[in-house]
PDB file of C-alpha atoms and ligand atoms in Angstrom:
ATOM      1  CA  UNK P   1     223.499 -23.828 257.366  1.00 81.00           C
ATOM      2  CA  UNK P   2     221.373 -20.468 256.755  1.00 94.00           C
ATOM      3  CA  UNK P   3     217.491 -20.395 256.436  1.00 96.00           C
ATOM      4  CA  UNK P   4     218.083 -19.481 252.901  1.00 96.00           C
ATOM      5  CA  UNK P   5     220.013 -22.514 252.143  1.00 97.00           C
ATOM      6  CA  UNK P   6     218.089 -24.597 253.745  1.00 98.00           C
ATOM      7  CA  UNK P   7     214.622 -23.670 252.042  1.00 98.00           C
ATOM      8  CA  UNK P   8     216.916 -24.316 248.673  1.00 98.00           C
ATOM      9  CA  UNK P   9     217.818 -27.370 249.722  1.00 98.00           C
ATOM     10  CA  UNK P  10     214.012 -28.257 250.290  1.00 98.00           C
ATOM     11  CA  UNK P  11     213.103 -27.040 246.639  1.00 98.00           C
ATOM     12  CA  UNK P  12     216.234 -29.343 245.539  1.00 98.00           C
ATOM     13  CA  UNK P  13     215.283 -32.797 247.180  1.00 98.00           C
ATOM     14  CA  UNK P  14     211.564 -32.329 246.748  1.00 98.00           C
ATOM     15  CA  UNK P  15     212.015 -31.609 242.761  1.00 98.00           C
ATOM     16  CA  UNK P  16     215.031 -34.506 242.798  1.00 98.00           C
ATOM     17  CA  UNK P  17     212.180 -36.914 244.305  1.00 98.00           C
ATOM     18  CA  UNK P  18     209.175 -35.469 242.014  1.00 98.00           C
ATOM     19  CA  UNK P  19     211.624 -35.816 238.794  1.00 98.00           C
ATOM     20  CA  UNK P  20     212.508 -39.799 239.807  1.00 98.00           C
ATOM     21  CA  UNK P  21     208.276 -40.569 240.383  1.00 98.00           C
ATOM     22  CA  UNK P  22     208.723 -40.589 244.458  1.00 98.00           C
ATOM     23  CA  UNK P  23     206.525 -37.706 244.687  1.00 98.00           C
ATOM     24  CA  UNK P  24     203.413 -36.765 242.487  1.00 98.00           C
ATOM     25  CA  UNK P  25     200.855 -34.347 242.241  1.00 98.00           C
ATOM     26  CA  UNK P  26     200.649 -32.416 245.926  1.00 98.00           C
ATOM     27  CA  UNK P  27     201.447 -35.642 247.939  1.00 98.00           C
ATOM     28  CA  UNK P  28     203.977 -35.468 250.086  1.00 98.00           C
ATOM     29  CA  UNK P  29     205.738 -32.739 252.357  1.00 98.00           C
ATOM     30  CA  UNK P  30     209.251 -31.823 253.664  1.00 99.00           C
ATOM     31  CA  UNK P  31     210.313 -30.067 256.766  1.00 98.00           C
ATOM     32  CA  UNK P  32     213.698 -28.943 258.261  1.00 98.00           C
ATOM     33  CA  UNK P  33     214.782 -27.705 261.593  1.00 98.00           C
ATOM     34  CA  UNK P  34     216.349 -24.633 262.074  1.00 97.00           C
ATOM     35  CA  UNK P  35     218.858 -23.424 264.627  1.00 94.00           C
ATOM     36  CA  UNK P  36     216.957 -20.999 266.491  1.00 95.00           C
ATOM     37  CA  UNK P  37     213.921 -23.669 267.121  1.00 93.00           C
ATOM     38  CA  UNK P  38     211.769 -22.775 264.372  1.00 98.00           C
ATOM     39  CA  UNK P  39     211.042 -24.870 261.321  1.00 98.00           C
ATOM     40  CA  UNK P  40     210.169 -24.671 257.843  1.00 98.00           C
ATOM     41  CA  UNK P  41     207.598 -27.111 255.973  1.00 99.00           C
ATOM     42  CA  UNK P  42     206.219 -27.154 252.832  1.00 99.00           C
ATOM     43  CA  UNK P  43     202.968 -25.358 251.877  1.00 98.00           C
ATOM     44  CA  UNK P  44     199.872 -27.618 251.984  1.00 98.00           C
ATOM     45  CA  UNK P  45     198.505 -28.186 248.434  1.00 98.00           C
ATOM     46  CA  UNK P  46     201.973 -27.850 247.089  1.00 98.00           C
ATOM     47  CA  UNK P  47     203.888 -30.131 244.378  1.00 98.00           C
ATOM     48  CA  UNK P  48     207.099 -30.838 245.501  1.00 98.00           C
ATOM     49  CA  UNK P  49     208.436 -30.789 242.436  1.00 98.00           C
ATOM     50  CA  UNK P  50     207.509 -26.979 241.775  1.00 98.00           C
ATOM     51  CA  UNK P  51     208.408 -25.826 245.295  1.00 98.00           C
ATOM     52  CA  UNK P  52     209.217 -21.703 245.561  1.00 98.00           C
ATOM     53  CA  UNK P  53     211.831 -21.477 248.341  1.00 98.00           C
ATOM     54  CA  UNK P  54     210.048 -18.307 249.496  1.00 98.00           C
ATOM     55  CA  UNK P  55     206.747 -19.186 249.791  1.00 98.00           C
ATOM     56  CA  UNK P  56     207.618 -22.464 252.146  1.00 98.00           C
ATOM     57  CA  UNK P  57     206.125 -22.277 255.492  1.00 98.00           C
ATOM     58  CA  UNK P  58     208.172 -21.197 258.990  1.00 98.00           C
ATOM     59  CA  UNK P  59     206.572 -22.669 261.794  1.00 98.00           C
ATOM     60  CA  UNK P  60     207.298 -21.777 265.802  1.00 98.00           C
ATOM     61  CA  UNK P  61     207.531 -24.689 267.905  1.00 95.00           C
ATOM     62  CA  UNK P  62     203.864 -25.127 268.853  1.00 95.00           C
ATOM     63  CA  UNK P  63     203.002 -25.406 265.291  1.00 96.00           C
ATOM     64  CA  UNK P  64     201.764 -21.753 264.465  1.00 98.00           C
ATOM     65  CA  UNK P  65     202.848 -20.384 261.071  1.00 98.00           C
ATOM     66  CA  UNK P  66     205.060 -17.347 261.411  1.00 98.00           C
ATOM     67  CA  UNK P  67     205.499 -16.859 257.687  1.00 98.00           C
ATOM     68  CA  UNK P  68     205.033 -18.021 254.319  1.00 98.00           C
ATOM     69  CA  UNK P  69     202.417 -19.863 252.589  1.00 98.00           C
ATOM     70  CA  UNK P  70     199.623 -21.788 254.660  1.00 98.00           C
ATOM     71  CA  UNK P  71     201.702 -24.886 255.998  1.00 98.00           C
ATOM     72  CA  UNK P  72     201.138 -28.632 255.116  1.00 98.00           C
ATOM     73  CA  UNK P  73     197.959 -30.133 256.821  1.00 98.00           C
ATOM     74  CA  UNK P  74     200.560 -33.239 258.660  1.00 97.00           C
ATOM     75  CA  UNK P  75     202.431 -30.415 260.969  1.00 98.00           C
ATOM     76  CA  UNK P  76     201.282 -32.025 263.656  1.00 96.00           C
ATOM     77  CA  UNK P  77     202.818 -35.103 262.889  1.00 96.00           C
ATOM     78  CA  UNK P  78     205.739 -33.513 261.819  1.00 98.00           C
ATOM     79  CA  UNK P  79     205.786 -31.858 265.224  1.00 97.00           C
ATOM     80  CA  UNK P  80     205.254 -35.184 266.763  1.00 97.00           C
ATOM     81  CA  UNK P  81     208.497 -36.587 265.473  1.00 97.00           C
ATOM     82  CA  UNK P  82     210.760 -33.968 266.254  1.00 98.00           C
ATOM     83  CA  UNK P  83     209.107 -33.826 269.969  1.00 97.00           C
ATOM     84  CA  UNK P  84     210.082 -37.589 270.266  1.00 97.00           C
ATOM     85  CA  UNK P  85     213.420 -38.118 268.439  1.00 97.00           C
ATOM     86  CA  UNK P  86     215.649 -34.688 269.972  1.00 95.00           C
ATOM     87  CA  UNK P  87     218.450 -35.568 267.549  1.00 96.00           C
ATOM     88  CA  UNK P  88     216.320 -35.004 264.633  1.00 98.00           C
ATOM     89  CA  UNK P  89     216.631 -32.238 262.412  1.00 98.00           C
ATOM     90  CA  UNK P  90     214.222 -33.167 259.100  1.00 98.00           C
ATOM     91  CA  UNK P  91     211.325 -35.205 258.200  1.00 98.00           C
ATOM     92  CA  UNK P  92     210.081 -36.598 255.214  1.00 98.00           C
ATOM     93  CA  UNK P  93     206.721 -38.128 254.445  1.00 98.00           C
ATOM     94  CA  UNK P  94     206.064 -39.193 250.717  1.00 98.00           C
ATOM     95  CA  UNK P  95     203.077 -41.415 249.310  1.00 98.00           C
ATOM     96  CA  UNK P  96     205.459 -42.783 247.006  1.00 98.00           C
ATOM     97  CA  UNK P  97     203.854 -45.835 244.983  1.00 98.00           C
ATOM     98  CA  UNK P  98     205.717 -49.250 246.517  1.00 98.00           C
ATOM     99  CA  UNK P  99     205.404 -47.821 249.953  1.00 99.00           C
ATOM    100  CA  UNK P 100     201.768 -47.334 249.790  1.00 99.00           C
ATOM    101  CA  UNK P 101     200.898 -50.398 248.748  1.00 98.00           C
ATOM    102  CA  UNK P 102     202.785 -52.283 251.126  1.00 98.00           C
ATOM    103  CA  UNK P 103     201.201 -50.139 253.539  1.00 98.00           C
ATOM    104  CA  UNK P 104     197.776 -51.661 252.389  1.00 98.00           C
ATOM    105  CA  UNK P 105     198.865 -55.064 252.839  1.00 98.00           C
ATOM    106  CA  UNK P 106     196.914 -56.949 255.459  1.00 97.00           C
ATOM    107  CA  UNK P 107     198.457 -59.497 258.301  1.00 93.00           C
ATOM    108  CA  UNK P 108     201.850 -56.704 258.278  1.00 97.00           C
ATOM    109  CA  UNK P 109     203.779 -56.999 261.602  1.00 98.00           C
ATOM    110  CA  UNK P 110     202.849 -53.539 262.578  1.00 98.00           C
ATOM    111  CA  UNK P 111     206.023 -53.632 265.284  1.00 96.00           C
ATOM    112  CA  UNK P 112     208.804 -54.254 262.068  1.00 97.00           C
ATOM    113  CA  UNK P 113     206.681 -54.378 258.706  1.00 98.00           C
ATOM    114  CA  UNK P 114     209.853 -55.643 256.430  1.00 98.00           C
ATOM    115  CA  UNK P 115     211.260 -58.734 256.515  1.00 98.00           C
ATOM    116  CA  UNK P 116     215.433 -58.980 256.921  1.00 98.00           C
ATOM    117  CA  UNK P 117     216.040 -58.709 253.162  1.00 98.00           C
ATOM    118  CA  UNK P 118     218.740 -56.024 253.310  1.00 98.00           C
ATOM    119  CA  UNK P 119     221.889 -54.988 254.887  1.00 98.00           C
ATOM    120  CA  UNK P 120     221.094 -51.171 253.914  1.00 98.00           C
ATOM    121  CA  UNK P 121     217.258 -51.984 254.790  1.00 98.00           C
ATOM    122  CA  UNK P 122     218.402 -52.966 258.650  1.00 98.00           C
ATOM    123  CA  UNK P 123     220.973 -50.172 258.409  1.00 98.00           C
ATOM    124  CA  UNK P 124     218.866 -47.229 257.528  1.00 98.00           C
ATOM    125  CA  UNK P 125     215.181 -48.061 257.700  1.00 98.00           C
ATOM    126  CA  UNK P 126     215.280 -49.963 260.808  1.00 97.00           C
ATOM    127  CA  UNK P 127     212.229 -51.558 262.475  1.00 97.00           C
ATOM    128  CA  UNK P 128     209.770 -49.936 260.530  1.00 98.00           C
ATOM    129  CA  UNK P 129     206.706 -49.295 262.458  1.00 98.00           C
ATOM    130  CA  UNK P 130     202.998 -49.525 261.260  1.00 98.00           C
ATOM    131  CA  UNK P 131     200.618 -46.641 262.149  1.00 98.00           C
ATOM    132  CA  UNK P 132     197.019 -47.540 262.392  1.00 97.00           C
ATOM    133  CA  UNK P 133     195.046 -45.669 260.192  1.00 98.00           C
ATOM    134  CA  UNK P 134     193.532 -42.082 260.598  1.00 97.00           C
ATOM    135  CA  UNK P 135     192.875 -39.248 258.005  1.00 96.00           C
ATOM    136  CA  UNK P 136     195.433 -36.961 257.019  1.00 96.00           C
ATOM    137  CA  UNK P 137     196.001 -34.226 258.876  1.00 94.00           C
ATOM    138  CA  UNK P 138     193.849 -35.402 262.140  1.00 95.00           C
ATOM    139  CA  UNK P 139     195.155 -35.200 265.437  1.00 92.00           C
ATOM    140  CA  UNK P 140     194.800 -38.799 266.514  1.00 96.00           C
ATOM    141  CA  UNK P 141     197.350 -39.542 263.606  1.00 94.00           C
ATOM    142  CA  UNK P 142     200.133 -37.232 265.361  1.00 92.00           C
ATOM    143  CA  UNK P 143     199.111 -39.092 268.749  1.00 95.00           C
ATOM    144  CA  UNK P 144     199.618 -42.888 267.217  1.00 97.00           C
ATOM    145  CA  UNK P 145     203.049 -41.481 265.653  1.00 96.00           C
ATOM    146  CA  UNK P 146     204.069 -39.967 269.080  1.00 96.00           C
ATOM    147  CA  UNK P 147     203.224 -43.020 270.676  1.00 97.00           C
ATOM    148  CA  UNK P 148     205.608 -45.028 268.144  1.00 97.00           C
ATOM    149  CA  UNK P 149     208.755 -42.334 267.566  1.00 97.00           C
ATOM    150  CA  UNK P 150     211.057 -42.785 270.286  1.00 96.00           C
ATOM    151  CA  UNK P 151     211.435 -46.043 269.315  1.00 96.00           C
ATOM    152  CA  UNK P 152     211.312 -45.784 265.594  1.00 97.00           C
ATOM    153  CA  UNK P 153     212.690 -43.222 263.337  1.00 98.00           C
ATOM    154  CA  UNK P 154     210.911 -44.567 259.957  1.00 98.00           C
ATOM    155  CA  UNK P 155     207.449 -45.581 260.494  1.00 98.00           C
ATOM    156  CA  UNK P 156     204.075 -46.534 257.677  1.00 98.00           C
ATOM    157  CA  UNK P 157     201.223 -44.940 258.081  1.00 98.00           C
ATOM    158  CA  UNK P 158     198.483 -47.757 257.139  1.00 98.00           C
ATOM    159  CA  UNK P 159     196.697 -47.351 253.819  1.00 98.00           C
ATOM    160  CA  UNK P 160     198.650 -43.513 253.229  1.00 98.00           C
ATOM    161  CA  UNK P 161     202.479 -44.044 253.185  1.00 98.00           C
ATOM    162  CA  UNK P 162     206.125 -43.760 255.160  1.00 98.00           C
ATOM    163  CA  UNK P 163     207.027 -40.922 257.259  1.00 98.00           C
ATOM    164  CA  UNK P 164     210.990 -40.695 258.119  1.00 98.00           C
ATOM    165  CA  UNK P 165     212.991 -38.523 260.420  1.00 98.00           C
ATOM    166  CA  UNK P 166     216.953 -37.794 260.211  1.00 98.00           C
ATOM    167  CA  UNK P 167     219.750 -36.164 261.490  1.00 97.00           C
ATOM    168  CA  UNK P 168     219.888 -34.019 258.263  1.00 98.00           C
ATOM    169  CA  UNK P 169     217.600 -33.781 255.532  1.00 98.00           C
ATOM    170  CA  UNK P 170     219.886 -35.354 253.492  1.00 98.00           C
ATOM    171  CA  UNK P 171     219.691 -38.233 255.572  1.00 98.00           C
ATOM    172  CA  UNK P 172     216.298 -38.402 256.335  1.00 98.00           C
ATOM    173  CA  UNK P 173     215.835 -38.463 252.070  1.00 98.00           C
ATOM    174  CA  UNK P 174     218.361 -41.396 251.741  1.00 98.00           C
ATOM    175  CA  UNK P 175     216.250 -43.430 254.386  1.00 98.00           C
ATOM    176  CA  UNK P 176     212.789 -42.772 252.570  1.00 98.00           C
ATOM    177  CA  UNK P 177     214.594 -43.734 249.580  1.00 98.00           C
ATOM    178  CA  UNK P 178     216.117 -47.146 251.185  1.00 98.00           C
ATOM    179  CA  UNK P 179     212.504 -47.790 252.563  1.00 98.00           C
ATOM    180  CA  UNK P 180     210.671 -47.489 248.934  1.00 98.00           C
ATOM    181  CA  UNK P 181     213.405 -49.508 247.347  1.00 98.00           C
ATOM    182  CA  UNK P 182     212.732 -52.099 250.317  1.00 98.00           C
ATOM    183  CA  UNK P 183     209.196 -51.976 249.718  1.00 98.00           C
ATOM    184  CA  UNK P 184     209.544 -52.536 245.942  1.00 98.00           C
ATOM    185  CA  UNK P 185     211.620 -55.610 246.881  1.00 98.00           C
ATOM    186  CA  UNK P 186     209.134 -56.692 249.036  1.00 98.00           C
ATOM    187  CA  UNK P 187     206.627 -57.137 246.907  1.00 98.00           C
ATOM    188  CA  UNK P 188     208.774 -58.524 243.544  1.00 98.00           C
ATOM    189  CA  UNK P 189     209.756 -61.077 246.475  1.00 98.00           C
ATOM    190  CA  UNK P 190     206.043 -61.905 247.692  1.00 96.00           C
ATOM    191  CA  UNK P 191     205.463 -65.867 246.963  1.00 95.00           C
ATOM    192  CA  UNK P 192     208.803 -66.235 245.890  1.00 98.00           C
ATOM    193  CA  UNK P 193     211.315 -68.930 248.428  1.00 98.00           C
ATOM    194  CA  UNK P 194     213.665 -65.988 249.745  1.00 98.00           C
ATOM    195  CA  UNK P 195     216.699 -65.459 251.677  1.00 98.00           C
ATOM    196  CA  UNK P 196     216.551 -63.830 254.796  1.00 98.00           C
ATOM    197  CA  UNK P 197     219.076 -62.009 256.834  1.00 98.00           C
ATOM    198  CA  UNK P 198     219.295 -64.101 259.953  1.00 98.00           C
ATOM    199  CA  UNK P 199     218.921 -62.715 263.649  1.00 98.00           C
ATOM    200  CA  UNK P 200     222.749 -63.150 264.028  1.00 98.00           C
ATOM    201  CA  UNK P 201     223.088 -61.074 260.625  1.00 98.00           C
ATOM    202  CA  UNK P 202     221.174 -58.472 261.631  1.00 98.00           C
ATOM    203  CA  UNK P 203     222.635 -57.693 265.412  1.00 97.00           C
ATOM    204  CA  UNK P 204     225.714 -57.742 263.717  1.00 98.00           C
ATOM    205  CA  UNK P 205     224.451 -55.016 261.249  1.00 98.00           C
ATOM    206  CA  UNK P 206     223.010 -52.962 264.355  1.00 96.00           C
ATOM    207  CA  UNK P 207     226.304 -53.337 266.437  1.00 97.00           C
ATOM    208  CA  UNK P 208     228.502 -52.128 263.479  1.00 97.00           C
ATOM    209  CA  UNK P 209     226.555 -49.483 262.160  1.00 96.00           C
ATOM    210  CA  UNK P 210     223.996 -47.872 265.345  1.00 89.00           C
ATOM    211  CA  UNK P 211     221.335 -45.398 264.160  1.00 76.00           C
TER     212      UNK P 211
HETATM  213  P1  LIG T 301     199.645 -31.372 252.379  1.00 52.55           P
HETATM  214  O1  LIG T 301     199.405 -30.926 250.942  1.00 52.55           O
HETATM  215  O2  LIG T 301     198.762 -30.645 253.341  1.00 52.55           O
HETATM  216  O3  LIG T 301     201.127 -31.299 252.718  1.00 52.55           O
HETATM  217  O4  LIG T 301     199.231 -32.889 252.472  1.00 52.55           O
HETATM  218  C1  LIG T 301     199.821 -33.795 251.565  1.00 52.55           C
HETATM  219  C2  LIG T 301     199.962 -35.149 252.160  1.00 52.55           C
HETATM  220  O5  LIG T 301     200.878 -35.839 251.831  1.00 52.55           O
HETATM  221  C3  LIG T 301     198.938 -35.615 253.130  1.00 52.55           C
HETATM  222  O6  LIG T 301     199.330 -36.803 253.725  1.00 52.55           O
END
């Protein structure tokens, strides 16, 4: 897919997710790999609902801008996800509203933060990892995500929201998507006597369909 495409297909998802209320105001950010190594990310400051293909940031593989607008303040931790997971080709962090608050939940399992509810929850959000709180944009955040990537594609940053990494960015959307849903369930389900996936369930979802 050409550069050109590509920074279209950013504008696309991130209006798609500001029209349906998964994005708002200048929360959020997108990024894409592209063939030669470098990347594109979204501006910082920008609403990714009113992105301008143009103007989106292309990044070298240390993190310096190359072109575009001044890039999105979480590069580093964008960075840090594509320097753990190789097959990776587009990540997606959103502060979308079910997400967050799950995210400010106390007494989570910070090593898989959802219970089994869901075949598609197991199947595309995985073990969703907890990331111990830092401020956006600081380094230490990148370091704790590092730490947790090659091991987790999806993971919560505590008290902020989900970052997600995919093979495409198509995929990496769907997953963020599956993981908000799963949050939403979580907390209609909260109190209420619910049915789990069981352990046997689950392996059986992993074997069948590996991420
Ligand atoms: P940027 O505007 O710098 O991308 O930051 C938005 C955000 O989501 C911070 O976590």
């Amino acid at each position: 897919m050409t550069e050109n495409i590509l920074r279209e297909q950013i504008a696309e998802f991130g209006k798609s997710l500001f029209n349906r209320g998964l994005a708002h105001g200048s929360a959020g950010n997108i990024s894409v790999k592209l063939p030669d190594g470098t990347w594109l990310l979204t501006p910082t400051n920008s609403c990714l609902g009113r992105l301008d293909p143009a103007k989106i940031s292309r990044l070298d593989n240390s993190g310096s801008l190359l072109s575009g607008d001044p890039p999105s303040k979480e590069a580093f931790l964008h960075l840090a996800m594509y320097g753990e997971r190789a097959s990776s080709r587009a990540v997606v962090h959103l502060h979308s509203l079910h997400s967050v608050a799950v995210s400010c939940l106390a007494d989570l399992n910070p090593s898989d933060v959802f219970p089994p509810l869901t075949a598609y929850a197991i199947m595309q959000v995985g073990k969703l990892a907890l990331v111990p709180y830092f401020p956006p944009g600081d380094q230490a955040l990148a370091g704790a995500v590092r730490r947790l990537a090659g091991k987790h594609h999806a993971v919560l940053l505590a008290n902020h929201g989900p970052v997600v990494a995919g093979s495409s960015l198509s995929a990496a959307v769907n997953a963020i998507e599956e993981l908000e849903q799963t949050a939403h369930l979580m907390l209609l389900l909260r109190g209420q006597p619910t049915s789990l996936l069981t352990a046997g369930q689950v392996a059986e979802l992993n074997r069948r369909f590996p991420s």
